[in-house]
Short mmCIF file of C-alpha atoms and ligand atoms in Angstrom, two decimals:
data_model
loop_
_atom_site.label_atom_id
_atom_site.label_comp_id
_atom_site.label_asym_id
_atom_site.label_seq_id
_atom_site.Cartn_x
_atom_site.Cartn_y
_atom_site.Cartn_z
CA MET A 1 0.00 0.00 0.00
CA ALA A 2 1.43 3.34 -0.96
CA LEU A 3 1.35 6.11 1.62
CA ALA A 4 -1.12 8.05 -0.48
CA SER A 5 -3.84 5.52 0.22
CA TRP A 6 -3.96 6.09 4.03
CA PRO A 7 -7.17 8.13 3.75
CA GLU A 8 -8.93 5.38 1.81
CA MET A 9 -8.33 2.62 4.28
CA SER A 10 -11.32 1.06 6.01
CA GLU A 11 -12.39 2.00 9.52
CA SER A 12 -11.37 -1.22 11.11
CA GLU A 13 -8.38 -2.74 9.56
CA HIS A 14 -5.39 -4.52 11.09
CA PHE A 15 -2.35 -4.17 8.91
CA VAL A 16 1.37 -4.56 9.27
CA GLN A 17 4.12 -2.43 7.84
CA PHE A 18 7.68 -3.80 7.65
CA CYS A 19 10.33 -1.10 7.73
CA GLU A 20 13.98 -0.80 6.88
CA THR A 21 14.62 2.55 8.55
CA ASP A 22 13.27 4.49 11.51
CA ALA A 23 12.82 7.56 9.33
CA PHE A 24 10.38 5.69 7.09
CA LEU A 25 8.49 4.35 10.09
CA VAL A 26 8.14 7.84 11.63
CA SER A 27 7.00 9.36 8.35
CA SER A 28 4.54 6.57 7.69
CA VAL A 29 2.96 6.64 11.17
CA SER A 30 2.79 10.46 11.20
CA LYS A 31 0.81 10.41 7.97
CA PHE A 32 -1.46 7.64 9.27
CA ILE A 33 -2.26 9.57 12.47
CA SER A 34 -2.37 13.05 10.98
CA THR A 35 -4.92 11.93 8.32
CA ALA A 36 -7.14 10.74 11.17
CA LEU A 37 -6.77 13.91 13.24
CA ILE A 38 -7.46 16.17 10.28
CA ALA A 39 -10.63 14.17 9.55
CA GLY A 40 -11.77 14.69 13.16
CA ASP A 41 -10.99 11.12 14.16
CA ALA A 42 -8.88 9.96 17.09
CA GLY A 43 -5.27 8.79 16.99
CA ILE A 44 -3.48 6.60 19.56
CA ILE A 45 0.21 5.83 19.50
CA LEU A 46 1.75 3.16 21.71
CA ALA A 47 5.42 3.66 20.88
CA THR A 48 8.91 4.02 22.27
CA GLN A 49 9.89 7.44 23.55
CA PRO A 50 12.17 8.32 20.59
CA HIS A 51 9.43 7.33 18.14
CA ARG A 52 6.77 9.27 20.07
CA GLU A 53 8.96 12.37 20.06
CA SER A 54 9.75 12.17 16.32
CA ILE A 55 6.13 11.46 15.38
CA GLU A 56 4.85 14.37 17.49
CA GLU A 57 7.40 16.69 15.93
CA ARG A 58 5.96 15.79 12.51
CA LEU A 59 2.37 16.15 13.70
CA ARG A 60 3.09 19.60 15.15
CA ALA A 61 4.66 20.64 11.86
CA ASP A 62 1.35 19.72 10.12
CA GLY A 63 -0.42 22.65 11.87
CA GLN A 64 -2.77 23.48 14.73
CA VAL A 65 -4.82 20.29 14.54
CA PHE A 66 -2.39 18.34 16.68
CA GLU A 67 -2.61 20.63 19.74
CA VAL A 68 -6.37 20.99 19.41
CA THR A 69 -7.05 17.25 19.17
CA ARG A 70 -4.61 16.56 22.00
CA LYS A 71 -6.62 18.94 24.25
CA GLN A 72 -9.84 17.22 23.16
CA GLY A 73 -8.39 13.91 24.27
CA LYS A 74 -8.49 12.59 20.72
CA TYR A 75 -4.75 12.19 20.55
CA ILE A 76 -3.31 9.76 23.07
CA ALA A 77 0.36 8.82 23.19
CA LEU A 78 1.64 6.18 25.62
CA ASP A 79 4.94 4.48 26.20
CA ALA A 80 4.93 1.01 24.58
CA ALA A 81 7.08 -0.64 27.28
CA THR A 82 4.88 0.75 30.09
CA VAL A 83 1.69 -0.47 28.41
CA LEU A 84 3.33 -3.89 27.87
CA SER A 85 4.16 -4.12 31.57
CA GLN A 86 0.49 -3.46 32.36
CA ILE A 87 -0.80 -6.29 30.18
CA MET A 88 1.77 -8.95 31.03
CA VAL A 89 1.94 -11.23 34.06
CA ASP A 90 5.11 -13.23 34.77
CA GLY A 91 6.42 -12.65 31.25
CA TYR A 92 3.17 -13.76 29.56
CA LEU A 93 0.34 -11.74 28.07
CA ASP A 94 -2.83 -11.63 30.11
CA ALA A 95 -5.96 -11.49 27.96
CA THR A 96 -8.12 -9.89 30.67
CA ARG A 97 -5.60 -7.15 31.35
CA PHE A 98 -5.16 -6.58 27.63
CA ASN A 99 -8.87 -6.07 27.18
CA GLU A 100 -9.10 -3.78 30.21
CA VAL A 101 -6.06 -1.63 29.42
CA ILE A 102 -6.09 -1.47 25.60
CA GLY A 103 -9.89 -1.68 25.32
CA GLY A 104 -10.09 1.17 27.89
CA ILE A 105 -7.70 3.41 25.95
CA ILE A 106 -9.63 2.88 22.69
CA ARG A 107 -12.99 3.49 24.39
CA GLN A 108 -11.64 6.72 25.90
CA ALA A 109 -10.43 7.97 22.49
CA ALA A 110 -13.70 7.00 20.80
CA LYS A 111 -15.85 8.81 23.41
CA SER A 112 -17.09 11.45 20.98
CA GLY A 113 -18.21 8.78 18.53
CA CYS A 114 -15.31 9.25 16.18
CA HIS A 115 -13.23 6.56 14.46
CA VAL A 116 -9.99 5.51 16.08
CA ARG A 117 -6.62 4.81 14.49
CA VAL A 118 -3.99 3.06 16.57
CA PHE A 119 -0.29 2.70 15.93
CA GLY A 120 1.21 0.01 18.16
CA GLU A 121 4.81 -1.02 18.65
CA LEU A 122 4.13 -3.51 21.45
CA VAL A 123 4.55 -6.52 19.16
CA ALA A 124 7.85 -5.21 17.80
CA LEU A 125 9.17 -4.82 21.37
CA LEU A 126 8.18 -8.39 22.21
CA TRP A 127 9.82 -9.65 19.01
CA ALA A 128 13.03 -7.72 19.68
CA ASP A 129 13.04 -9.19 23.20
CA SER A 130 12.92 -12.70 21.62
CA LYS A 131 9.40 -13.23 23.02
CA ARG A 132 8.25 -14.32 19.60
CA ALA A 133 5.33 -16.52 20.66
CA GLU A 134 4.00 -13.64 22.79
CA ALA A 135 4.30 -11.26 19.82
CA ILE A 136 2.06 -13.56 17.77
CA ARG A 137 -0.31 -13.97 20.73
CA LEU A 138 -0.58 -10.19 21.00
CA GLU A 139 -1.56 -9.97 17.33
CA GLU A 140 -4.32 -12.50 18.08
CA LEU A 141 -5.51 -10.46 21.08
CA TRP A 142 -5.74 -7.34 18.90
CA ASN A 143 -7.83 -9.34 16.39
CA GLU A 144 -10.11 -10.61 19.15
CA LEU A 145 -10.58 -7.08 20.49
CA ALA A 146 -11.44 -5.86 16.98
CA ARG A 147 -14.51 -8.13 17.05
CA THR A 148 -16.08 -6.01 19.80
CA GLN A 149 -14.53 -2.58 19.23
CA ALA A 150 -13.99 -0.68 15.97
CA PHE A 151 -10.48 0.67 15.31
CA SER A 152 -7.79 0.60 12.64
CA LEU A 153 -4.51 -0.81 13.80
CA PHE A 154 -1.10 -0.13 12.30
CA CYS A 155 1.59 -2.58 13.44
CA ALA A 156 5.20 -2.06 12.50
CA TYR A 157 8.18 -4.40 12.64
CA PRO A 158 11.77 -3.56 11.68
CA MET A 159 12.61 -5.95 8.84
CA GLN A 160 16.10 -6.62 10.20
CA GLY A 161 14.43 -8.32 13.18
CA PHE A 162 13.78 -11.24 10.82
CA ASP A 163 17.36 -11.57 9.58
CA GLY A 164 18.86 -14.98 9.99
CA GLU A 165 17.49 -18.45 9.73
CA GLY A 166 14.50 -19.97 11.46
CA TYR A 167 11.94 -17.13 11.33
CA GLU A 168 10.12 -18.35 8.25
CA ALA A 169 7.12 -19.92 9.98
CA GLU A 170 6.75 -17.11 12.53
CA PHE A 171 7.06 -14.44 9.87
CA ALA A 172 4.32 -16.15 7.86
CA GLU A 173 2.14 -16.36 11.01
CA ILE A 174 2.58 -12.64 11.72
CA CYS A 175 1.55 -11.86 8.15
CA ARG A 176 -1.48 -14.14 8.48
CA GLN A 177 -2.61 -12.24 11.59
CA HIS A 178 -3.00 -9.08 9.51
CA GLY A 179 -5.64 -8.11 7.00
CA ARG A 180 -3.00 -6.35 4.95
CA VAL A 181 0.76 -6.79 4.75
CA ILE A 182 2.89 -3.92 3.52
CA PRO A 183 6.46 -4.67 2.46
CA THR A 184 9.31 -2.37 3.33
CA GLU A 185 9.97 1.01 1.76
CA SER A 186 12.29 -0.31 -0.97
CA TYR A 187 9.27 -2.05 -2.42
CA THR A 188 6.52 0.47 -1.63
CA ALA A 189 8.64 3.24 -3.17
CA LEU A 190 8.14 1.54 -6.55
CA THR A 191 5.06 3.00 -8.22
CA GLY A 192 4.48 1.20 -11.52
CA THR A 193 3.02 -2.32 -11.76
CA ASP A 194 5.81 -3.45 -14.10
CA GLU A 195 8.43 -2.10 -11.74
CA ARG A 196 6.83 -4.06 -8.89
CA LEU A 197 6.57 -7.25 -10.92
CA LEU A 198 10.24 -6.93 -11.78
CA ALA A 199 11.08 -6.43 -8.09
CA ILE A 200 9.07 -9.56 -7.17
CA ALA A 201 10.83 -11.63 -9.84
CA LEU A 202 14.24 -10.42 -8.59
CA LEU A 203 13.28 -11.22 -5.00
CA GLN A 204 12.06 -14.68 -6.01
CA GLN A 205 15.37 -15.40 -7.73
CA LYS A 206 17.28 -14.11 -4.68
CA GLY A 207 15.11 -16.24 -2.38
CA ASN A 208 15.73 -19.35 -4.46
CA SER A 209 19.47 -18.87 -4.66
CA LEU A 210 19.67 -18.17 -0.90
CA ALA A 211 17.66 -21.31 -0.15
CA ALA A 212 20.02 -23.31 -2.39
CA GLU A 213 23.03 -21.72 -0.69
CA VAL A 214 21.69 -22.56 2.79
CA ALA A 215 21.03 -26.16 1.73
CA GLU A 216 24.57 -26.44 0.33
CA ARG A 217 26.09 -25.03 3.52
CA ARG A 218 24.07 -27.45 5.64
CA ARG A 219 25.30 -30.32 3.46
CA ILE A 220 28.94 -29.18 3.82
CA GLU A 221 28.56 -28.70 7.60
CA ALA A 222 27.10 -32.19 7.99
CA ALA A 223 29.91 -33.68 5.87
CA LEU A 224 32.51 -31.78 7.93
CA GLN A 225 31.03 -32.98 11.20
CA GLU A 226 31.03 -36.51 9.91
CA SER A 227 34.65 -36.37 8.80
CA GLU A 228 35.68 -34.73 12.11
CA ALA A 229 33.96 -37.53 14.01
CA HIS A 230 35.66 -40.08 11.77
CA PHE A 231 39.04 -38.41 12.29
CA ARG A 232 38.52 -38.41 16.07
CA PHE A 233 37.57 -42.07 15.94
CA MET A 234 40.65 -42.92 13.83
CA THR A 235 42.95 -40.95 16.16
CA GLU A 236 41.55 -42.72 19.19
CA GLU A 237 41.88 -46.07 17.43
CA PHE A 238 45.46 -45.20 16.52
CA ILE A 239 46.39 -44.22 20.09
CA SER A 240 44.80 -47.38 21.38
CA MET A 241 46.55 -49.63 18.82
CA ALA A 242 49.92 -47.87 19.08
CA SER A 243 49.99 -48.10 22.87
CA HIS A 244 49.13 -51.80 22.81
CA GLU A 245 51.79 -52.44 20.15
CA LEU A 246 54.42 -50.49 22.14
CA ASN A 247 53.56 -52.33 25.30
CA THR A 248 54.58 -55.78 24.01
CA PRO A 249 58.25 -55.03 23.15
CA LEU A 250 58.52 -52.93 26.32
CA THR A 251 57.46 -55.84 28.53
CA SER A 252 60.04 -58.01 26.83
CA LEU A 253 62.77 -55.34 27.25
CA ILE A 254 62.02 -55.02 30.96
CA GLY A 255 62.18 -58.81 31.32
CA TYR A 256 65.62 -58.96 29.69
CA THR A 257 67.02 -56.07 31.75
CA HIS A 258 66.09 -57.97 34.92
CA LEU A 259 67.94 -60.99 33.52
CA LEU A 260 70.93 -58.84 32.61
CA GLN A 261 70.94 -57.21 36.05
CA TYR A 262 71.03 -60.62 37.68
CA ARG A 263 74.00 -61.72 35.49
CA LEU A 264 75.94 -58.48 35.86
CA LYS A 265 75.53 -58.63 39.64
CA LYS A 266 76.94 -62.15 39.59
CA LEU A 267 79.85 -60.96 37.48
CA GLY A 268 80.33 -57.95 39.76
CA ASP A 269 80.40 -55.62 36.71
CA GLU A 270 79.59 -52.33 38.50
CA GLU A 271 80.07 -50.08 35.48
CA SER A 272 77.62 -52.07 33.29
CA LEU A 273 75.19 -52.12 36.22
CA ARG A 274 75.26 -48.30 36.27
CA PHE A 275 74.49 -48.25 32.52
CA LEU A 276 71.68 -50.66 33.15
CA ALA A 277 70.28 -48.41 35.89
CA THR A 278 70.07 -45.60 33.33
CA ILE A 279 68.35 -47.93 30.87
CA ASN A 280 65.89 -48.92 33.61
CA LYS A 281 65.12 -45.29 34.41
CA GLN A 282 64.31 -44.58 30.77
CA LEU A 283 62.26 -47.78 30.58
CA ASP A 284 60.30 -46.56 33.63
CA ARG A 285 59.55 -43.34 31.79
CA LEU A 286 58.47 -45.23 28.69
CA THR A 287 56.24 -47.48 30.80
CA ARG A 288 54.53 -44.46 32.37
CA LEU A 289 53.97 -42.83 28.97
CA ILE A 290 52.58 -46.00 27.43
CA ASN A 291 50.34 -46.61 30.45
CA ASP A 292 49.05 -43.05 30.15
CA MET A 293 48.30 -43.62 26.46
CA LEU A 294 46.53 -46.88 27.24
CA ASP A 295 44.56 -45.17 29.99
CA ILE A 296 43.51 -42.25 27.83
CA SER A 297 42.06 -44.48 25.15
CA ARG A 298 40.27 -46.50 27.85
CA ALA A 299 39.01 -43.30 29.54
CA GLN A 300 37.70 -42.04 26.19
CA GLN A 301 35.68 -45.19 25.79
CA GLY A 302 34.60 -45.03 29.45
CA LYS A 303 36.47 -48.28 30.02
CA LEU A 304 39.02 -47.42 32.73
CA SER A 305 38.83 -50.49 34.92
CA TYR A 306 38.47 -50.18 38.70
CA GLN A 307 38.84 -52.74 41.45
CA GLU A 308 37.18 -51.32 44.49
CA GLU A 309 37.72 -52.16 48.15
CA PHE A 310 38.16 -50.34 51.47
CA PHE A 311 41.75 -49.29 51.98
CA ASP A 312 43.83 -47.26 54.43
CA LEU A 313 44.62 -43.98 52.68
CA ASP A 314 47.60 -43.00 54.89
CA ALA A 315 49.25 -46.39 54.36
CA LEU A 316 48.86 -46.00 50.58
CA VAL A 317 50.36 -42.49 50.65
CA ARG A 318 53.34 -43.61 52.80
CA GLU A 319 54.01 -46.62 50.58
CA THR A 320 53.80 -44.58 47.37
CA LEU A 321 56.15 -41.91 48.70
CA GLU A 322 58.70 -44.53 49.82
CA ASN A 323 58.69 -46.07 46.34
CA LEU A 324 59.01 -42.70 44.67
CA GLN A 325 61.77 -41.59 47.06
CA ALA A 326 63.78 -44.72 46.23
CA ARG A 327 63.97 -43.48 42.63
CA THR A 328 64.32 -39.76 43.35
CA PHE A 329 67.71 -38.31 44.18
CA THR A 330 67.05 -34.63 43.50
CA HIS A 331 64.19 -33.98 45.93
CA GLN A 332 63.27 -34.94 49.43
CA LEU A 333 59.66 -36.13 49.65
CA LEU A 334 58.27 -35.00 53.00
CA LEU A 335 55.01 -36.24 54.49
CA GLU A 336 53.01 -34.01 56.85
CA GLY A 337 49.74 -34.65 58.70
CA SER A 338 47.65 -37.77 58.86
CA THR A 339 44.08 -39.07 58.59
CA THR A 340 42.22 -42.08 59.86
CA ALA A 341 40.51 -42.40 56.52
CA HIS A 342 39.28 -45.62 55.08
CA VAL A 343 38.50 -44.92 51.49
CA TYR A 344 36.37 -47.10 49.28
CA GLY A 345 37.84 -47.29 45.80
CA ASP A 346 40.62 -48.58 43.60
CA ARG A 347 43.79 -48.44 45.70
CA GLU A 348 46.07 -48.72 42.71
CA ARG A 349 44.31 -45.98 40.75
CA ILE A 350 44.43 -43.57 43.72
CA GLY A 351 48.13 -44.44 44.05
CA GLN A 352 48.48 -43.63 40.34
CA VAL A 353 46.99 -40.15 40.96
CA LEU A 354 49.46 -39.49 43.78
CA ILE A 355 52.40 -40.72 41.66
CA ASN A 356 51.26 -38.37 38.95
CA LEU A 357 51.02 -35.33 41.23
CA VAL A 358 54.34 -35.99 42.97
CA SER A 359 56.16 -36.80 39.68
CA ASN A 360 54.86 -33.51 38.24
CA ALA A 361 55.89 -31.68 41.42
CA ILE A 362 59.43 -33.03 40.98
CA LYS A 363 59.52 -32.46 37.22
CA PHE A 364 58.28 -28.87 37.39
CA SER A 365 60.58 -27.77 40.25
CA PRO A 366 64.07 -28.46 38.90
CA ALA A 367 65.66 -25.78 41.11
CA ALA A 368 64.02 -26.99 44.35
CA ASP A 369 65.01 -29.83 46.62
CA LYS A 370 61.80 -30.86 48.31
CA VAL A 371 58.15 -31.70 47.76
CA ILE A 372 55.69 -31.71 50.66
CA VAL A 373 52.77 -34.12 50.70
CA ARG A 374 50.05 -33.33 53.22
CA LEU A 375 47.26 -35.47 54.59
CA SER A 376 44.25 -33.94 56.30
CA GLU A 377 40.57 -34.45 56.97
CA GLU A 378 37.92 -31.88 56.08
CA GLY A 379 34.43 -32.85 57.18
CA ASP A 380 33.53 -36.11 55.46
CA ASN A 381 36.51 -35.92 53.13
CA ALA A 382 40.15 -36.88 53.26
CA VAL A 383 42.45 -34.47 51.46
CA VAL A 384 45.84 -35.26 49.91
CA SER A 385 48.00 -32.36 48.64
CA ALA A 386 51.36 -32.21 46.91
CA GLN A 387 53.16 -28.89 47.21
CA ASP A 388 56.21 -27.97 45.17
CA PHE A 389 58.42 -24.91 45.00
CA GLY A 390 58.82 -24.80 41.26
CA ILE A 391 57.77 -22.88 38.19
CA GLY A 392 54.08 -22.52 39.19
CA ILE A 393 51.11 -22.11 36.87
CA ALA A 394 49.55 -18.79 35.79
CA GLU A 395 45.94 -18.39 36.86
CA HIS A 396 44.42 -18.44 33.35
CA HIS A 397 45.56 -22.07 32.90
CA HIS A 398 43.90 -23.35 36.08
CA SER A 399 40.47 -24.03 34.60
CA HIS A 400 41.99 -26.02 31.70
CA ILE A 401 44.77 -27.90 33.42
CA PHE A 402 42.73 -31.12 33.86
CA GLU A 403 41.73 -31.22 30.18
CA ARG A 404 43.06 -33.83 27.79
CA PHE A 405 46.46 -32.92 26.25
CA TYR A 406 46.50 -29.49 27.94
CA GLN A 407 49.95 -28.21 28.81
CA ALA A 408 50.57 -24.89 30.53
CA THR A 409 54.25 -25.08 29.73
CA GLU A 410 55.23 -24.56 26.08
CA PRO A 411 55.23 -28.10 24.67
CA ALA A 412 57.30 -27.04 21.62
CA THR A 413 60.35 -26.16 23.74
CA ARG A 414 60.38 -29.69 25.21
CA THR A 415 61.92 -28.33 28.42
CA TYR A 416 59.50 -30.47 30.39
CA PRO A 417 58.72 -33.70 28.54
CA GLY A 418 55.17 -35.07 28.71
CA LEU A 419 51.95 -35.52 26.79
CA GLY A 420 49.46 -33.57 28.90
CA ILE A 421 47.60 -36.75 29.80
CA GLY A 422 48.43 -37.40 33.47
CA LEU A 423 46.21 -34.75 35.05
CA TYR A 424 43.32 -35.64 32.73
CA ILE A 425 43.50 -39.29 33.81
CA SER A 426 43.89 -38.23 37.45
CA GLY A 427 40.76 -36.06 37.11
CA GLU A 428 38.80 -38.96 35.61
CA ILE A 429 39.90 -41.29 38.41
CA ILE A 430 39.01 -38.82 41.17
CA LYS A 431 35.67 -38.01 39.53
CA ARG A 432 34.88 -41.72 39.44
CA HIS A 433 35.59 -41.86 43.20
CA ARG A 434 33.13 -38.99 43.78
CA GLY A 435 36.03 -36.79 44.85
CA ARG A 436 37.43 -33.45 43.75
CA ILE A 437 40.81 -32.45 42.35
CA TRP A 438 42.13 -28.90 42.11
CA VAL A 439 45.18 -26.70 41.87
CA GLU A 440 46.36 -23.64 43.75
CA SER A 441 49.27 -21.92 42.11
CA GLN A 442 50.80 -18.75 40.78
CA LYS A 443 53.46 -18.39 38.17
CA ASP A 444 56.99 -18.70 39.63
CA GLU A 445 55.59 -19.42 43.08
CA GLY A 446 55.20 -23.18 43.11
CA SER A 447 52.03 -25.24 42.96
CA THR A 448 49.83 -27.25 45.27
CA PHE A 449 47.75 -29.95 43.65
CA SER A 450 45.12 -31.53 45.91
CA PHE A 451 42.42 -34.13 45.75
CA SER A 452 39.73 -35.01 48.22
CA LEU A 453 37.89 -38.29 48.61
CA PRO A 454 34.76 -39.10 50.57
CA VAL A 455 35.64 -41.12 53.65
CA ASN A 456 34.08 -44.34 54.89
CA LEU A 457 31.43 -44.27 52.19
CA GLN A 458 30.64 -47.14 49.91
P1 ADP B 501 52.44 -33.65 31.35
O1 ADP B 501 53.12 -33.37 32.65
O2 ADP B 501 52.73 -34.97 30.81
O3 ADP B 501 52.56 -32.54 30.36
P2 ADP B 501 50.01 -33.49 32.95
O4 ADP B 501 48.61 -33.76 32.54
O5 ADP B 501 50.52 -34.27 34.11
O6 ADP B 501 50.88 -33.73 31.64
O7 ADP B 501 50.16 -31.97 33.25
C1 ADP B 501 49.61 -31.04 32.33
C2 ADP B 501 50.34 -29.73 32.40
O8 ADP B 501 50.10 -29.10 33.66
C3 ADP B 501 51.82 -29.82 32.31
O9 ADP B 501 52.27 -29.89 30.98
C4 ADP B 501 52.28 -28.55 32.99
O10 ADP B 501 52.22 -27.48 32.08
C5 ADP B 501 51.22 -28.35 34.06
N1 ADP B 501 51.63 -28.85 35.38
C6 ADP B 501 51.25 -30.00 35.96
N2 ADP B 501 51.77 -30.10 37.20
C7 ADP B 501 52.51 -28.99 37.40
C8 ADP B 501 53.31 -28.49 38.50
N3 ADP B 501 53.44 -29.16 39.64
N4 ADP B 501 53.93 -27.29 38.32
C9 ADP B 501 53.78 -26.59 37.18
N5 ADP B 501 53.06 -27.02 36.11
C10 ADP B 501 52.43 -28.19 36.24
#
């Protein structure tokens, strides 16, 4: 509908105007209302403050009529958000309140028996606030009210509110709720029929090519997701296979070193025994890495095995530290505190967590000479902490440190060898035991890694 046809519109019509710019909206509404006021009819605007101000500026510029009709109570302007708050309860429209409030305003304007034109922005506010179902419901309420009261209603929506995917059905529903749908100004500005037909054909072509483009993108996205999932699966398969394959020769190597050690001891060959000790140390490292790799592929498949029983936590911690100390010459491993905790869980797996934390504490504090392990009880939990005096961890890493393959230290420099698996596995193990694991640390100020386990619970 071109602007020129405002005067010819029927007395009770519900139409929607889509707009591209505010300026067009203001000009359109001003003409709609001023035509009514000039004809001696009433005009109501339920709009935002900036729109009310701009519309009134236009109406004033049209002459005396505006001030006169305002004094007669034939021009009513209300804030859209305030009116919305009066007709909504707990975020939903209330039909009774709508009829009371909106019906009341229209009745008041129509007191002198004149026709009433209403411009409402309530629906647009609801739409912009993502309350799309309520926007459609409000259109329905306006239509229901129109069955008992006569008024013409001008609804306006900014077209950009429908940008993006997924609005197709709702857009169609909004259009269906109106007796007349007016496209945006780029279309209404066209005057000739041929010009409009051309515009429709161009829009149809654009619509078709966009629909084809969207379908193609969806197809590519689905294919990408599928190949990513396949790649993840293959990687996990590879890790699982590689770690199993590495494990077999390693077991055999360890067996032969024990044999060699036995023979060299018999021969009293001290120098070769020292070489063998170095080989053993490296084999230990390899064993830990391969076990981590085996564990990560099991954890990914949710297949980390657990053998659960009640065990004495302090005894496990003491035993683990003694074993670790026997292999550690650079640091003193000190034990502080104690608990009386009997923990239900997999003793070996909890031992694995402690080995991990203490090995990290040693690895990441090359300039220090001690690591302190503390035992304590907090409520229904036993807490084990390992404190080092090493390189520390900057705060922004803390929330990621228990993720798979995450390394706070620069892996490329290889200063601290590792795969970023140990803490992930530790986290999985502690989670499985209904416990908690966390870190307290600052860069260059050492770290304290702790885990807590529920005590005496099965
Ligand atoms: P890895 O030590 O094999 O890299 P982890 O999962 O055990 O893997 O640790 C992940 C990362 O957390 C490490 O690479 C390191 O950056 C950081 N980290 C772990 N423990 C400490 C610690 N005690 N001090 C400083 N950084 C640590």
